Coordinates of N, CA and C in Angstrom, one line a residue:
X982 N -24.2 35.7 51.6 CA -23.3 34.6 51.6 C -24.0 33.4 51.0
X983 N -23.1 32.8 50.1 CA -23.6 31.2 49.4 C -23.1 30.6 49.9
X984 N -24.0 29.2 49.7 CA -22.9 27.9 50.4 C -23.3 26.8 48.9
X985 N -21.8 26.7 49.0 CA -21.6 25.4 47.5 C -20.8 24.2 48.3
X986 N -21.3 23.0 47.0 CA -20.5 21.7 47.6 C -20.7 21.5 49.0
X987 N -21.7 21.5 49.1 CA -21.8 20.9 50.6 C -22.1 19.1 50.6
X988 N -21.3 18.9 51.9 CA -20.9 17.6 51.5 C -21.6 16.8 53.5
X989 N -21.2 15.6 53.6 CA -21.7 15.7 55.1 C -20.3 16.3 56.4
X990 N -19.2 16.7 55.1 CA -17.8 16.6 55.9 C -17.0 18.4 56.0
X991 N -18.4 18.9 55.1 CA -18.2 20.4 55.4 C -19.0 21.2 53.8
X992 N -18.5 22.5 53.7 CA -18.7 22.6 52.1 C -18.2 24.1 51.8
X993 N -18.4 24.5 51.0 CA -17.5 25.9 50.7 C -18.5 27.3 50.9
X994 N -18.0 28.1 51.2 CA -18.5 29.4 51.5 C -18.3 30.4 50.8
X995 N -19.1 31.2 50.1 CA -18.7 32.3 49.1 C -18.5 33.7 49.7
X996 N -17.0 34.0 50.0 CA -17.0 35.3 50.7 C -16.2 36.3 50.3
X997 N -16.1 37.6 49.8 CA -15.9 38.4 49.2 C -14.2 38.8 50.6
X998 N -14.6 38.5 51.3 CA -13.1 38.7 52.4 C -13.1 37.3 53.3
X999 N -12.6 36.6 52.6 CA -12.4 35.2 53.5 C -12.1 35.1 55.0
X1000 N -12.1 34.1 56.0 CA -12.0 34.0 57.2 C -9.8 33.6 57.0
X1001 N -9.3 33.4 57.7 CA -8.2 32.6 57.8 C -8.4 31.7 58.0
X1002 N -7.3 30.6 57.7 CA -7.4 29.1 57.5 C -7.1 28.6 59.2
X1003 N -8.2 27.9 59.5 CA -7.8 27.1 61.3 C -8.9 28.1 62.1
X1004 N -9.2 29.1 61.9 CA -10.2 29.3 62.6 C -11.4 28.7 62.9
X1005 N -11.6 28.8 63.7 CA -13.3 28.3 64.4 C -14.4 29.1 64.2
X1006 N -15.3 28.5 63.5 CA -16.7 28.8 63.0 C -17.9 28.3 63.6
X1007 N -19.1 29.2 63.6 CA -20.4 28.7 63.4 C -21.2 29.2 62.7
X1008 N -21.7 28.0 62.1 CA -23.0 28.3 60.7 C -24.4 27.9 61.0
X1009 N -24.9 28.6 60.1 CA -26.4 27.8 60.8 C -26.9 27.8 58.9
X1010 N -27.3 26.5 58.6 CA -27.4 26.0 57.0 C -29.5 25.2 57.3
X1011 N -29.6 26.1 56.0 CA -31.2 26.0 56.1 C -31.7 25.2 54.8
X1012 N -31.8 23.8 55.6 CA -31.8 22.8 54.8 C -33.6 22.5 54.5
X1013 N -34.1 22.8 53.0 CA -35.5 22.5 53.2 C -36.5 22.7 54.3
X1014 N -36.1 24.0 54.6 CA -36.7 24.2 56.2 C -36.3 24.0 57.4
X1015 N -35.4 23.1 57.5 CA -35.3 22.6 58.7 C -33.6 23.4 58.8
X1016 N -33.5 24.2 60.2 CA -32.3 24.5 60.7 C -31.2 23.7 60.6
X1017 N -30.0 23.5 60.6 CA -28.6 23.1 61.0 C -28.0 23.6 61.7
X1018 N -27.3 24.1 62.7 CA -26.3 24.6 63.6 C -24.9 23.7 63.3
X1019 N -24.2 24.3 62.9 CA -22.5 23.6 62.6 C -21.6 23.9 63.3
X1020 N -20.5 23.5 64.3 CA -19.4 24.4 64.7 C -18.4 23.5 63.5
X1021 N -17.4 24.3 62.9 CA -16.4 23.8 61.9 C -15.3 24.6 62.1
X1022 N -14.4 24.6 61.0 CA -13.2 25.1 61.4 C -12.7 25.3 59.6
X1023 N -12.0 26.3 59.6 CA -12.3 26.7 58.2 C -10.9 26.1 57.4
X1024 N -10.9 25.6 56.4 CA -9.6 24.7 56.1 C -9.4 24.9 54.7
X1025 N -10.0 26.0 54.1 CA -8.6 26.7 52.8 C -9.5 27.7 53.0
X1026 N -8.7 28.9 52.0 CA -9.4 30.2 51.8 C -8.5 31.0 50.3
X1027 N -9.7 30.9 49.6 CA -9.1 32.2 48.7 C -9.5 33.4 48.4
X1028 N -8.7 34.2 48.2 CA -8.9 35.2 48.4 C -9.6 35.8 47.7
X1029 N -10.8 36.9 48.0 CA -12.1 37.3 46.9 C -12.6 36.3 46.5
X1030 N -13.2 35.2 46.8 CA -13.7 34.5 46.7 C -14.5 33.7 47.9
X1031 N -13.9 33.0 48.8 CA -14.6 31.8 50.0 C -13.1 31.5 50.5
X1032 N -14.1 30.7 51.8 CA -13.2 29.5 52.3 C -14.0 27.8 52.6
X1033 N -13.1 27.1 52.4 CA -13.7 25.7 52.8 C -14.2 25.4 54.3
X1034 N -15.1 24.6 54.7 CA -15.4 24.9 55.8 C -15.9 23.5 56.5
X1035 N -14.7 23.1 57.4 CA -14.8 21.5 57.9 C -15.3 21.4 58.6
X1036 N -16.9 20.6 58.7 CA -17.5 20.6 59.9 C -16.7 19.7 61.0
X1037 N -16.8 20.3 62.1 CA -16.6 19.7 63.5 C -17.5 18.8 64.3
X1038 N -18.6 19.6 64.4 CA -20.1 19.0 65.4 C -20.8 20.0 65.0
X1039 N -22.1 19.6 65.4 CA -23.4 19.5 65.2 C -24.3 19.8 66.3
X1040 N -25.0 20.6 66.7 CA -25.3 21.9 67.7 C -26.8 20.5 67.7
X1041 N -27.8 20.4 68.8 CA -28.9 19.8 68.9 C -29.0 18.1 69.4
X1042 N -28.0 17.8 69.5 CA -27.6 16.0 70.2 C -28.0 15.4 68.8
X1043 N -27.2 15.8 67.9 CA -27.1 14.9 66.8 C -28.2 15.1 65.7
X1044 N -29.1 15.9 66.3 CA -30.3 16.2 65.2 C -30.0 17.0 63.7
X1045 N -29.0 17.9 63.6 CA -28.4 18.4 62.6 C -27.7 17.4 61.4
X1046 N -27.2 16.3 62.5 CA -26.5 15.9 61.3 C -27.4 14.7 60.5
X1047 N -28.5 14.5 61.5 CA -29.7 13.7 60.7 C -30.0 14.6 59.4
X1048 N -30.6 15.7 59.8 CA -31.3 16.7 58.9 C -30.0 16.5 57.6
X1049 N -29.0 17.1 57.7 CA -28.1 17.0 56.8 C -28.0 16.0 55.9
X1050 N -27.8 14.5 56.2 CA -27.4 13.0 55.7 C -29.0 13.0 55.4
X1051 N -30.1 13.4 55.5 CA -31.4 12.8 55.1 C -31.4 13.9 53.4
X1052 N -31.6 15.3 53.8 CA -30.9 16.7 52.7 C -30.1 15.8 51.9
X1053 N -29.0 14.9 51.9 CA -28.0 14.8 51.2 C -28.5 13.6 50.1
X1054 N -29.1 12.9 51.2 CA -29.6 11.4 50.6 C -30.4 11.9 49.6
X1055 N -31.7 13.0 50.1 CA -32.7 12.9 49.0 C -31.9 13.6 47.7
X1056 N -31.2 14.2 47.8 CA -30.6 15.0 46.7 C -29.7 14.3 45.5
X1057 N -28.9 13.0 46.1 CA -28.5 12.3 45.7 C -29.0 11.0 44.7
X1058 N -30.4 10.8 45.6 CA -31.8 10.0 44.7 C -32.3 11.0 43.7
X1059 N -32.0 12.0 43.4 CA -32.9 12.9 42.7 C -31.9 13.0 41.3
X1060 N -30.6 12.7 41.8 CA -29.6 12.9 40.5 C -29.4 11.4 40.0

């Protein structure tokens, strides 16, 4: 499984049999080392391909979405 376009508000999943659209997810996204835990909720899907994937919350009392916005920042300084 890939994960593209990841954003701090979700990001896309590459899946050969997609989830349905409104379902409830959890991901765990391995950012430079450091873990993420996501609960989201999946909000398009095509078919043979992925679905979009809205994060909800953030598994660790907020430490995930540090790791994430810090991931996003440096990536953003680098472009």
């Amino acid at each position: 499984m890939e994960t593209t376009d990841l954003s701090r508000g979700g990001c896309y999943v590459e899946l050969m049999m997609p989830l349905p659209v409104g379902i409830r997810v959890q991901a765990t996204l391995w950012l430079d080392g450091s873990v993420v835990v996501i609960q989201g909720r999946v909000a398009t899907r095509h078919p043979q391909y992925g679905n979009g994937i809205m994060f909800i919350d953030f598994e660790g009392q907020g430490q995930g979405e540090v790791v994430l916005n810090r991931y996003l920042d440096a990536v953003v300084a680098l472009g």
